[in-house]
Short mmCIF file of C-alpha atoms in Angstrom, two decimals:
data_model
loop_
_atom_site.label_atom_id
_atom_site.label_comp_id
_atom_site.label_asym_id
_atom_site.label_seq_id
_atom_site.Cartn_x
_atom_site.Cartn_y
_atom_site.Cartn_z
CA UNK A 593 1.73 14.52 -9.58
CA UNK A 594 5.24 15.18 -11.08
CA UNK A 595 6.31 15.99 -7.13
CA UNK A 596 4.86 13.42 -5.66
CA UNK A 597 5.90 10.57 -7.98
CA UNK A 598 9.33 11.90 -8.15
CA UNK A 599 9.43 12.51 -4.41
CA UNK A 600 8.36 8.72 -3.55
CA UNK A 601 10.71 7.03 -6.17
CA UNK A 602 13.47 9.42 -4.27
CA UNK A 603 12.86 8.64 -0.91
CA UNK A 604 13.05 4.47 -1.94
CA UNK A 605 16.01 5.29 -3.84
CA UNK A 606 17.48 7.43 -0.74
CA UNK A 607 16.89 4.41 1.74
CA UNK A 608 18.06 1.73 -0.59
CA UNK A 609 21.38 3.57 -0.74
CA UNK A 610 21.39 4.16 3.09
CA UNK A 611 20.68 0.50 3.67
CA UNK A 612 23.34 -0.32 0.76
CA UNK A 613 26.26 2.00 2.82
CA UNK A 614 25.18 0.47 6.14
CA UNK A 615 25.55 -2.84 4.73
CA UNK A 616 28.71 -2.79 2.34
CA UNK A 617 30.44 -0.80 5.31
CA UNK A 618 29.61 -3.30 8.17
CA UNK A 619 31.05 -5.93 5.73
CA UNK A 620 33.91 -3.74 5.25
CA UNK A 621 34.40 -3.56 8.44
CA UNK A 622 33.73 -6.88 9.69
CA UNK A 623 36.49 -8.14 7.33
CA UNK A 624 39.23 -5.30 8.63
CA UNK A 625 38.36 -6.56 11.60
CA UNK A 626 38.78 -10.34 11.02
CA UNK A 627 41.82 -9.17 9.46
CA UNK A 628 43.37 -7.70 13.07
CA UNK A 629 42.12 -11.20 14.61
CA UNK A 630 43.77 -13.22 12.77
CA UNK A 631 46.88 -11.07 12.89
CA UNK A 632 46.92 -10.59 16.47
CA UNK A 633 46.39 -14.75 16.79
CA UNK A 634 49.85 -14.66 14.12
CA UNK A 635 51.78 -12.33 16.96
CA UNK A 636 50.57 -14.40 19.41
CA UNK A 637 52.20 -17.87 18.11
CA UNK A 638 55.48 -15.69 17.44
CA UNK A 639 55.62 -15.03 21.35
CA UNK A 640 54.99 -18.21 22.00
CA UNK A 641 57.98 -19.83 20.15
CA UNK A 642 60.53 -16.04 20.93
CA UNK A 643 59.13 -15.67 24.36
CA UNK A 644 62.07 -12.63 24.21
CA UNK A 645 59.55 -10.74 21.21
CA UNK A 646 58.87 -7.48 22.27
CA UNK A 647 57.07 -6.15 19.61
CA UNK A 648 57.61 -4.24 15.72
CA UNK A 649 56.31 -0.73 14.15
CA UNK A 650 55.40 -0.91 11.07
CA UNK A 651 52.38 1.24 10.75
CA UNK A 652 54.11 3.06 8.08
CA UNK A 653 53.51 0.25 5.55
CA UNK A 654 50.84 0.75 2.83
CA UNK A 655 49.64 -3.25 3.31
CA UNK A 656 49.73 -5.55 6.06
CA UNK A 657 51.53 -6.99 8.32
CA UNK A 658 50.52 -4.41 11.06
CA UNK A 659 52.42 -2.88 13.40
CA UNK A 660 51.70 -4.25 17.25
CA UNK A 661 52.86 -3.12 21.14
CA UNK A 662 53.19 -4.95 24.18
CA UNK A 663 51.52 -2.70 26.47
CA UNK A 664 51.81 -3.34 30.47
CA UNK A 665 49.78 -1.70 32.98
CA UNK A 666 51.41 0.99 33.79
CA UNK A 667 53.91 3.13 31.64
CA UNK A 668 56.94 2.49 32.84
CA UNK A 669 57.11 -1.50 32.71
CA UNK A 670 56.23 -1.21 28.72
CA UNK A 671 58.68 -3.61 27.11
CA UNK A 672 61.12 -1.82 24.81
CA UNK A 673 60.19 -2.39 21.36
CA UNK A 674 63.68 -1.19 20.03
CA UNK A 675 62.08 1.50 17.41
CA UNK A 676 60.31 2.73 20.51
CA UNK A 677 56.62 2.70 20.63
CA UNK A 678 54.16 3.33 17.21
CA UNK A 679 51.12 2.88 18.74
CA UNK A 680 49.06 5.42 20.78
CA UNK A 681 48.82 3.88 24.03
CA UNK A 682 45.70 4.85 26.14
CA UNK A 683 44.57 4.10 29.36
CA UNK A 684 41.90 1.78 28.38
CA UNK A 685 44.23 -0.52 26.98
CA UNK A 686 46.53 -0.56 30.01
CA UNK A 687 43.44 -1.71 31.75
CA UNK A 688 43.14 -4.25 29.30
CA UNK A 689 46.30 -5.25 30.38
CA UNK A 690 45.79 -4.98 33.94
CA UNK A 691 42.73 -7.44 33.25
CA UNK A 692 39.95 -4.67 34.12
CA UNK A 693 39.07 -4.02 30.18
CA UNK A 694 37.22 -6.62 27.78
CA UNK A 695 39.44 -6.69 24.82
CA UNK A 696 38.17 -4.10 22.02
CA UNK A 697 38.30 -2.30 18.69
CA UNK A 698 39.22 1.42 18.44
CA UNK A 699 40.01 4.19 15.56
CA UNK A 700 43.47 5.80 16.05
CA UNK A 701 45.87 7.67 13.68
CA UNK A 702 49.95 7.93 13.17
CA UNK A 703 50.95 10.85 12.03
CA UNK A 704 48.65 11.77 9.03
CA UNK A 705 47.67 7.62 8.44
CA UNK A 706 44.38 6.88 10.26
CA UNK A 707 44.61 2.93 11.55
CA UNK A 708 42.20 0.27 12.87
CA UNK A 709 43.50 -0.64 16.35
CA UNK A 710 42.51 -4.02 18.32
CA UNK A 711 43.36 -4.77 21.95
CA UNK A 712 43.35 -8.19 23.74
CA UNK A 713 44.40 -9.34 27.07
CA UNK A 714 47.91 -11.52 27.39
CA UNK A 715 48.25 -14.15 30.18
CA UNK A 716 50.97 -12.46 31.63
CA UNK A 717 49.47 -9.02 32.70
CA UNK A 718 50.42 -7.24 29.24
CA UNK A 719 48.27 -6.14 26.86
CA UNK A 720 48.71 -6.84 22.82
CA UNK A 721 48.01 -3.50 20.44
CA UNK A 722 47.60 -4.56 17.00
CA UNK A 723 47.07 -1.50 14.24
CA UNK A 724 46.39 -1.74 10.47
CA UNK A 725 46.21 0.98 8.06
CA UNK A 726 42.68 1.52 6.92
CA UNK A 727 43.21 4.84 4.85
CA UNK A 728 41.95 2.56 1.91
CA UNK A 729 38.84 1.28 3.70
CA UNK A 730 37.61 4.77 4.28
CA UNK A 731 38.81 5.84 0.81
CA UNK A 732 36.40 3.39 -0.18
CA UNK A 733 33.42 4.31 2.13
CA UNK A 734 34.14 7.80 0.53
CA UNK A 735 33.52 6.95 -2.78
CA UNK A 736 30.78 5.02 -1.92
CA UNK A 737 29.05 7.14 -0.81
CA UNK A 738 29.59 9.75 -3.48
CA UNK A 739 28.49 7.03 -5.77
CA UNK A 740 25.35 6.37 -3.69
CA UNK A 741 24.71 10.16 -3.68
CA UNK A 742 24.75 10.37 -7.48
CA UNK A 743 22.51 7.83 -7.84
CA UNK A 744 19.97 9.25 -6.12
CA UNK A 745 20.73 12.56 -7.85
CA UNK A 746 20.41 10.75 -10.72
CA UNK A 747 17.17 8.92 -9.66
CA UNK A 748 15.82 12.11 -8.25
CA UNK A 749 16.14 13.65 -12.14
CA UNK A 750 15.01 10.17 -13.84
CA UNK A 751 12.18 9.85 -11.81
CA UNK A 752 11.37 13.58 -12.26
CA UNK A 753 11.17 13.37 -16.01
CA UNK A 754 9.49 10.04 -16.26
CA UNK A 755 7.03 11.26 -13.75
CA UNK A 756 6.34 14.68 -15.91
CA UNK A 757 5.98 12.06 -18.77
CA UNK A 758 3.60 9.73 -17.38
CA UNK A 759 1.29 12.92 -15.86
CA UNK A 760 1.03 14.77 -18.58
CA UNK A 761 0.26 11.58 -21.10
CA UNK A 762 -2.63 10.56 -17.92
CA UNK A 763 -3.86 14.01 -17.94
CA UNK A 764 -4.34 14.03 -21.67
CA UNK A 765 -8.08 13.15 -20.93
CA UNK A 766 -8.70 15.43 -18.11
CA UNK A 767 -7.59 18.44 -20.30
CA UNK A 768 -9.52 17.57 -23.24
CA UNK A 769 -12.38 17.10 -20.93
CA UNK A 770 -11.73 20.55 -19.29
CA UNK A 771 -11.45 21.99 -22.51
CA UNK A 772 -14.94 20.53 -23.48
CA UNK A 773 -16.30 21.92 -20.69
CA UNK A 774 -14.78 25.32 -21.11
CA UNK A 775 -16.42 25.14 -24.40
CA UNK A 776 -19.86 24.13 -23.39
CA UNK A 777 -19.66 27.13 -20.94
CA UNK A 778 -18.01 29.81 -23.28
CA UNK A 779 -20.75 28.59 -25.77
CA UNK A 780 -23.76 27.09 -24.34
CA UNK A 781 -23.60 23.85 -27.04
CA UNK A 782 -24.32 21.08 -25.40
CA UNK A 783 -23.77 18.47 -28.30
CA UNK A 784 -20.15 17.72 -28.07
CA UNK A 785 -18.86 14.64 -26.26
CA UNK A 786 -15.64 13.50 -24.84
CA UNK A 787 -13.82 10.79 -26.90
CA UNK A 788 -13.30 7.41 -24.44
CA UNK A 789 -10.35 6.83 -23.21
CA UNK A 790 -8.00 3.70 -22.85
CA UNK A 791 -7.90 4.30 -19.07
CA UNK A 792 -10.37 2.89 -16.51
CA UNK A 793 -10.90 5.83 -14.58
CA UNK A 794 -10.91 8.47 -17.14
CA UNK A 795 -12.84 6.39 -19.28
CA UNK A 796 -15.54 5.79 -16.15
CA UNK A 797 -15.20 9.97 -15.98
CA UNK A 798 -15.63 10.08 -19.75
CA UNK A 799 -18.78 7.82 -19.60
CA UNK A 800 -20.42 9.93 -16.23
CA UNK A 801 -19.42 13.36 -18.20
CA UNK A 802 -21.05 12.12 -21.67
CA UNK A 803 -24.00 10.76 -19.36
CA UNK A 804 -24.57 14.23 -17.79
CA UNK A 805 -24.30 16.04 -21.46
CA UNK A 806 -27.29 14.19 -22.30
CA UNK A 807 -29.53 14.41 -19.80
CA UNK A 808 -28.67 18.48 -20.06
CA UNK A 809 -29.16 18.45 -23.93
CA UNK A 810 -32.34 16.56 -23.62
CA UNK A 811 -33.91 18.74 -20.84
CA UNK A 812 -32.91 21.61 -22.50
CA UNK A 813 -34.89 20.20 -25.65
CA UNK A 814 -37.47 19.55 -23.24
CA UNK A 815 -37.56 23.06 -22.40
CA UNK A 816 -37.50 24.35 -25.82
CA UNK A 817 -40.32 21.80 -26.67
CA UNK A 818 -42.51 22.71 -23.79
CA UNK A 819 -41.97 26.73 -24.47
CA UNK A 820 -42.95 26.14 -28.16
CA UNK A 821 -46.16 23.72 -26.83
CA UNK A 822 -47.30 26.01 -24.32
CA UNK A 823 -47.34 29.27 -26.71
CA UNK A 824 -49.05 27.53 -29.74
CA UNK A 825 -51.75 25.88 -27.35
CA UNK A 826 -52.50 29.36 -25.49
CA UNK A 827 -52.15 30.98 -28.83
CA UNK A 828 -55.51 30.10 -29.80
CA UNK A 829 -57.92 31.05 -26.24
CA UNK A 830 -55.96 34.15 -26.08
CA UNK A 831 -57.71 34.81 -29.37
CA UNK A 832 -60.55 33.93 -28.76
CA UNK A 833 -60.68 35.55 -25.28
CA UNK A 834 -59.39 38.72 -26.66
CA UNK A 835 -62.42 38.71 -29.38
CA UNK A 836 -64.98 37.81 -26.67
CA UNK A 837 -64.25 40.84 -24.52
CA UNK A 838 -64.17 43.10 -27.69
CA UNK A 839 -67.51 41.91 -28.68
CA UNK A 840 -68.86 43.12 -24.97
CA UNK A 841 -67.49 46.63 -25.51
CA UNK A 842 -70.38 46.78 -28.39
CA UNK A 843 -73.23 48.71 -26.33
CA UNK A 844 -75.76 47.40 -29.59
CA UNK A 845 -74.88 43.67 -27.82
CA UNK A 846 -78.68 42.25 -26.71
CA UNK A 847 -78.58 40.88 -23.07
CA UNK A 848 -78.66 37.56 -24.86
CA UNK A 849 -75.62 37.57 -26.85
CA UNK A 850 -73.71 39.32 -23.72
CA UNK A 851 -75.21 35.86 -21.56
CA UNK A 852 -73.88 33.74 -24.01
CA UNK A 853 -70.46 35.47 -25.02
CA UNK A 854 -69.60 35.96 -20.62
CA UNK A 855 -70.18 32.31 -20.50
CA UNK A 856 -67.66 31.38 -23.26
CA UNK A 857 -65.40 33.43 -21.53
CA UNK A 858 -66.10 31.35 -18.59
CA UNK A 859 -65.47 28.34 -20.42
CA UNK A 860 -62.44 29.53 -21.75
CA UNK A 861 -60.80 30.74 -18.54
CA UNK A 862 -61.40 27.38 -17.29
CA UNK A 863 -59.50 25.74 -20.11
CA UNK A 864 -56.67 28.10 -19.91
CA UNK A 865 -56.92 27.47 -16.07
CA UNK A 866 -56.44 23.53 -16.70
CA UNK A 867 -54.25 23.38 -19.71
CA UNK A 868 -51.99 26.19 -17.38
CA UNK A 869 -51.71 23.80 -14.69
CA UNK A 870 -50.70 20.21 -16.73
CA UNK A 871 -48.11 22.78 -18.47
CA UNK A 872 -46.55 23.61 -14.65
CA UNK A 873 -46.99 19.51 -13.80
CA UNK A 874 -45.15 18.24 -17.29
CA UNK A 875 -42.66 21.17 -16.43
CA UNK A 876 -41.76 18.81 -12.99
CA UNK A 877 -42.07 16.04 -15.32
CA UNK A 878 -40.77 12.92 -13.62
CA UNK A 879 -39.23 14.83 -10.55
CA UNK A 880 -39.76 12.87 -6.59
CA UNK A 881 -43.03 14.67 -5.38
CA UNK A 882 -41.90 17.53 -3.04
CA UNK A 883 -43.83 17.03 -0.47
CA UNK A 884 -45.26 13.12 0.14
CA UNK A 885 -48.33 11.40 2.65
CA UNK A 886 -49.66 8.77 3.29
CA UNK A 887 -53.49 9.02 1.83
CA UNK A 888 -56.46 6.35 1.07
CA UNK A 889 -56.99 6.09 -2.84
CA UNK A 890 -60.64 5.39 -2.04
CA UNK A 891 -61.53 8.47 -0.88
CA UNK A 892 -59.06 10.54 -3.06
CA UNK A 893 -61.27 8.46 -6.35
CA UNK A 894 -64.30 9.55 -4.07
CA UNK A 895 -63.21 12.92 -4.54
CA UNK A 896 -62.50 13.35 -8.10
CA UNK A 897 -65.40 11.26 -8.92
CA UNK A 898 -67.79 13.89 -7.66
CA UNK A 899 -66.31 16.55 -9.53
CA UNK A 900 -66.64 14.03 -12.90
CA UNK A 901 -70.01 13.68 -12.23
CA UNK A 902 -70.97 16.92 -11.25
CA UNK A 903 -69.11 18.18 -14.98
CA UNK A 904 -70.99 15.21 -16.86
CA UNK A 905 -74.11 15.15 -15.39
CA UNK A 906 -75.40 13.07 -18.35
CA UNK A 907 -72.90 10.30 -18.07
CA UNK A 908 -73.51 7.36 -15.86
CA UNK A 909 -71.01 6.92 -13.11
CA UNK A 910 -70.14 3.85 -11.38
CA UNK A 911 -67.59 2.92 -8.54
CA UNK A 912 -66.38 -0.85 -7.82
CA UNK A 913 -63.85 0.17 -4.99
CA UNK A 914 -61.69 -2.65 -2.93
CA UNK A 915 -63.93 -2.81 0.19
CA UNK A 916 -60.85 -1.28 2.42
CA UNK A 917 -58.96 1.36 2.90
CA UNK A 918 -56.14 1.67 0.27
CA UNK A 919 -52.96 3.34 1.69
CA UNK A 920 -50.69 4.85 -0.75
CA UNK A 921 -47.71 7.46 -0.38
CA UNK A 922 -47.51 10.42 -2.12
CA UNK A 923 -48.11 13.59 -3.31
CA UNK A 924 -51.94 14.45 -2.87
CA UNK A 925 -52.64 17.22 -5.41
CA UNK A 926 -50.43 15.48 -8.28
CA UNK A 927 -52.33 12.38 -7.47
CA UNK A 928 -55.92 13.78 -7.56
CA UNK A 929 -54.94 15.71 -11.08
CA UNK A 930 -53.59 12.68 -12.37
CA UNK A 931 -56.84 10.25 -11.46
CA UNK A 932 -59.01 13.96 -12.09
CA UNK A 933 -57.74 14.13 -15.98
CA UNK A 934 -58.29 10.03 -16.51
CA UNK A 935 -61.94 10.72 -15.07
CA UNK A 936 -62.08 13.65 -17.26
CA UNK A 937 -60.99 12.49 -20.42
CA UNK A 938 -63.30 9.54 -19.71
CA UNK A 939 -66.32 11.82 -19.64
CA UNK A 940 -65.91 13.67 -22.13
CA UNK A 941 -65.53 11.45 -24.71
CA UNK A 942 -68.46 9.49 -22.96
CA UNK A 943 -70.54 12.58 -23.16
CA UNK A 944 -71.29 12.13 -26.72
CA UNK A 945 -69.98 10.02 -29.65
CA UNK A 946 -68.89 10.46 -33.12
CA UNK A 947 -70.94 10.64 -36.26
CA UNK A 948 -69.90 11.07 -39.95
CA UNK A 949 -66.80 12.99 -38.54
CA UNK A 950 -68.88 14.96 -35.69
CA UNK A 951 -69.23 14.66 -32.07
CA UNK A 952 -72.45 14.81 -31.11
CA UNK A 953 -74.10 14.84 -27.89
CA UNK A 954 -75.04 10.86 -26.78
CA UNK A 955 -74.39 9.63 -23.04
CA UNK A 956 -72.98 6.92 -21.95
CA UNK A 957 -71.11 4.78 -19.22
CA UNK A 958 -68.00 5.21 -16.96
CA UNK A 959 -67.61 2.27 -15.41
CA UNK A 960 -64.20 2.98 -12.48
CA UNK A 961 -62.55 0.32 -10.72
CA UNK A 962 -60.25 -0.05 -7.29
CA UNK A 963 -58.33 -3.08 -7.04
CA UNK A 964 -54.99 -4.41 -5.57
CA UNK A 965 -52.65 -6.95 -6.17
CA UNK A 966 -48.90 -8.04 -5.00
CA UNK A 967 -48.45 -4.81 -3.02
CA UNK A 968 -50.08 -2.00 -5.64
CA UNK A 969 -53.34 -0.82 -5.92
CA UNK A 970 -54.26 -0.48 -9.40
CA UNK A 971 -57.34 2.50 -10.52
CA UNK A 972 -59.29 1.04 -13.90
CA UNK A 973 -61.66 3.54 -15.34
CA UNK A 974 -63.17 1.99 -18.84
CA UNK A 975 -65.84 3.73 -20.66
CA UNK A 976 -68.28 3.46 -23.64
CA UNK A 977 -66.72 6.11 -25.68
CA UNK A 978 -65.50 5.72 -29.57
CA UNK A 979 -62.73 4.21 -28.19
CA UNK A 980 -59.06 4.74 -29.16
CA UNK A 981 -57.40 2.77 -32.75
CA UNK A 982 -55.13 0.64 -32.04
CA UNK A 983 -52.47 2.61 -34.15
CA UNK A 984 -52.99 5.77 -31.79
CA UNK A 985 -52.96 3.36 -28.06
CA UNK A 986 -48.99 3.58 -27.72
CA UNK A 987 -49.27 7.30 -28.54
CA UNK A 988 -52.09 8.78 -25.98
CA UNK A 989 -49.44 9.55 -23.69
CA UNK A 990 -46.95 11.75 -26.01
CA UNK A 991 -47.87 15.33 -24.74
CA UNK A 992 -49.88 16.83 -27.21
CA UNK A 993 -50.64 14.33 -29.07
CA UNK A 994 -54.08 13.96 -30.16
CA UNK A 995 -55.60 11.13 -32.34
CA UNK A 996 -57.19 12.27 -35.68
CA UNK A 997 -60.96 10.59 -34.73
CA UNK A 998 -60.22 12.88 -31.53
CA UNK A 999 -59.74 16.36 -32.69
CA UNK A 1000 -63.25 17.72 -32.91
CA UNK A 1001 -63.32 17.27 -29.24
CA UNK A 1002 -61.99 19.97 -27.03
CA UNK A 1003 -58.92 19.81 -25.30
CA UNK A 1004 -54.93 19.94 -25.45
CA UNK A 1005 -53.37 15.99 -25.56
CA UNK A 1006 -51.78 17.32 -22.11
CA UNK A 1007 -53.99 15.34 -19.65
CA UNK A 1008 -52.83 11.89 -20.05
CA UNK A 1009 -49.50 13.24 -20.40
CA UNK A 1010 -50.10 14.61 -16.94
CA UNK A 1011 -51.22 11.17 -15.83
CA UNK A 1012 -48.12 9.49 -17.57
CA UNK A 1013 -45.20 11.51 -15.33
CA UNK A 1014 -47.31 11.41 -12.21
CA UNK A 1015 -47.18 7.80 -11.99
CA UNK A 1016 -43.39 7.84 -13.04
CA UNK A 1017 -43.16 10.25 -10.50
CA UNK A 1018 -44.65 7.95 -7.54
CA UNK A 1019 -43.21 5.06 -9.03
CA UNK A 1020 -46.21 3.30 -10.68
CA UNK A 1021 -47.46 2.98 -14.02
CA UNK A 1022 -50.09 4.50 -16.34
CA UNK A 1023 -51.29 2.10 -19.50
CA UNK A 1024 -53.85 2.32 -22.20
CA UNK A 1025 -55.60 -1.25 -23.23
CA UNK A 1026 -56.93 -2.07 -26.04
CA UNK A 1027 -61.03 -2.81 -25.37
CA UNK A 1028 -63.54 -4.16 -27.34
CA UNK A 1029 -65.93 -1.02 -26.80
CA UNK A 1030 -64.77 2.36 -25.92
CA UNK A 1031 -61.38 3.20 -24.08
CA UNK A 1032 -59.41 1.82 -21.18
CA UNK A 1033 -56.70 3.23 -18.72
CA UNK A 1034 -54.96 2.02 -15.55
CA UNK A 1035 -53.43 3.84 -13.45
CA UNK A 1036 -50.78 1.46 -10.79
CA UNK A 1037 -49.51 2.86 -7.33
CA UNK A 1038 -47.20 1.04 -5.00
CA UNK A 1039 -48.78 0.32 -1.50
CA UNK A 1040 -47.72 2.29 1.61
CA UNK A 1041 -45.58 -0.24 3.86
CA UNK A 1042 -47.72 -1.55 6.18
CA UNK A 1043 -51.43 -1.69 4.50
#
């Protein structure tokens, strides 16, 4: 930044001198040359009165007057001057006397002196060489230009150091935000931030940096949380798993008990199984579905109903669907687990109810609903259960969390969390209402374009 600041404020500085030598020397000049106009139109009134004036040197002087020459056109008719001739005589200005050659302006020196030389045309074929001294013109184009020179020398330095200055006081930021992130990588700590800044971009940097320290620190917590979930909910079916198959080694075990202990076993593999697979869908938690089609929610309902039904065999089932097909875009298997655990969590609280603190066994209804409305399609499942308090509805979808009238019941307060990030995930909604009898849950899906 230092080299490129310094180099721009150089190369203005380097053409405004350039311009500023052009310009001051053409003015110079201009007025030298006025000077040799004027003089030559001086000479020319003093051969008009002394029609015998043949000229005077006087080149040697340090000021004006200047020296001038009759010139003819050819060598031998130049009119004796009486000193004899000062001038450098060329052939261009015998042409000007010989009326072939425009009157001009010309460099020339005498002896060691350079001069400014003009030439013009006299009525009577001769010529009229007028030279000034101009030793103190170009001493003055000499020191302007050393003058110009330092000042860009000096500009080159200035705008080095200021430029240093100003980068290193912008940069400030940027290294305290590299040095942040050198320490979050040296030591994994993700709590530090970087302190705003007073400048726009840096402070927009700042912001996006802060931003992305965040979302790490609370995924990582995520992580940590989910690790710590997942081993304290498969602590306890590991247990009991590993005490089931111990009690099979015992060859005193009737047929009976050996029935009865292989189909705990069964039961618990199955809630491993499940509580295994909402751990791997909260792990994706609201990530875009991988893989997305278009699919009718009808049949996908249709689907997960008949498993419902087929695990609550004593609950009574009922479908109010739209009457048409109900295109939505997405993921299928995340879908079906999502509407699968809603079904599930319906029946198994409508399986039974609660009595002085225990669930026992009484059946009831599931009553599941398609509808649509301004572009979603929206799945209602409401159910005769105990229903949820009103303190615990804007909780049911915290993973693990589990309401206290709700404990005795099996599970792991993963399902609805399942259903929660799913419809994040697909851009819908998942709610919990409050009912008069039992529980309520909606589940809202954006339409496919085009149904």
């Amino acid at each position: 930044m230092t080299l490129v600041i310094a180099a721009a404020i150089t190369l203005t500085v380097m053409v405004f001198a350039v311009l500023v030598y052009a310009l001051v020397g053409h003015e110079l000049r201009k007025n030298e040359d006025l000077s040799l106009r004027r003089e030559s139109d001086r000479i020319i009134q003093l051969i008009q009165t002394d029609p015998n004036w043949q000229g005077f040197s006087q080149c040697t002087w340090v000021r004006s007057p200047a020296c001038a020459q009759l010139v003819a056109p050819t060598p031998g008719e130049d009119p004796d001057s009486g000193a004899g001739p000062a001038l450098p005589i060329t052939g261009q200005m015998r042409d000007v006397a010989a009326g072939k050659s425009e009157a001009f302006f010309t460099e020339a020196a005498i002896g060691n002196d350079p001069i400014r030389v003009y030439v013009r045309p006299l009525p009577n074929q001769q010529a009229l060489v007028v030279g000034v001294r101009n030793d103190r013109v170009l001493a003055s184009f000499e020191r302007l230009g050393w003058l110009l020179t330092a000042t860009v020398l000096g500009a080159l330095v200035v705008a080095a150091a200021t430029a240093y200055v100003a980068a290193r006081r912008g940069l400030r930021p940027v290294d305290r935000l590299t040095a942040v992130a050198e320490s979050i990588a040296k030591t994994g700590n993700t709590d530090v931030r970087i302190p705003r800044s007073t400048t726009t971009e840096i402070d927009r940097l700042s912001i996006a940096f802060n931003t992305m320290l965040g979302e790490l620190e609370e995924s990582r917590r995520q992580q940590e949380q989910l690790i710590a979930d997942a081993s304290h909910e498969l602590r306890t079916p590991l247990t009991s798993l590993r005490t089931n198959a111990a009690m099979l080694r015992n060859p005193e075990l009737s047929q009976a008990s050996k029935d009865r202990i292989t189909g705990a076993l069964e039961h618990e593999l199955i809630g491993m199984q499940s509580l295994i697979e909402d751990l791997i869908d909260l792990a994706r938690h609201e990530e875009a579905p991988s893989f997305t089609e278009e699919m009718d929610l009808n049949e996908l309902v249709l689907f997960c109903l008949d498993n419902a039904e087929r695990r609550y065999p004593g609950v009574a089932w009922s479908l109010e669907g739209s009457g048409h097909p109900l295109l939505v875009s997405g993921e299928r298997v995340r879908l079906a687990r999502a509407i699968a655990n809603l079904l599930d969590n319906a029946g198994k609280f409508t399986a039974g109810k609660f009595t002085a603190g225990k669930f026992t066994p009484e059946p009831g209804q599931v009553r599941v609903t398609l509808s649509v409305s301004e572009g979603s399609a929206t799945l209602d499942v409401r159910d005769t259960g105990p229903g949820i308090p009103s303190e615990d509805l804007p909780h049911v979808f915290d993973r693990f969390y589990r309401a206290t009238s709700a404990r005795s019941v099996a599970g792991s307060g993963l399902g609805l969390a399942v259903v929660h990030h799913a419809a994040l995930a697909h851009h819908g909604t998942a709610k919990a209402h409050p009912a008069p009898r039992g529980a309520h849950f909606s589940l809202t899906l954006p339409l496919a374009e085009g149904s």
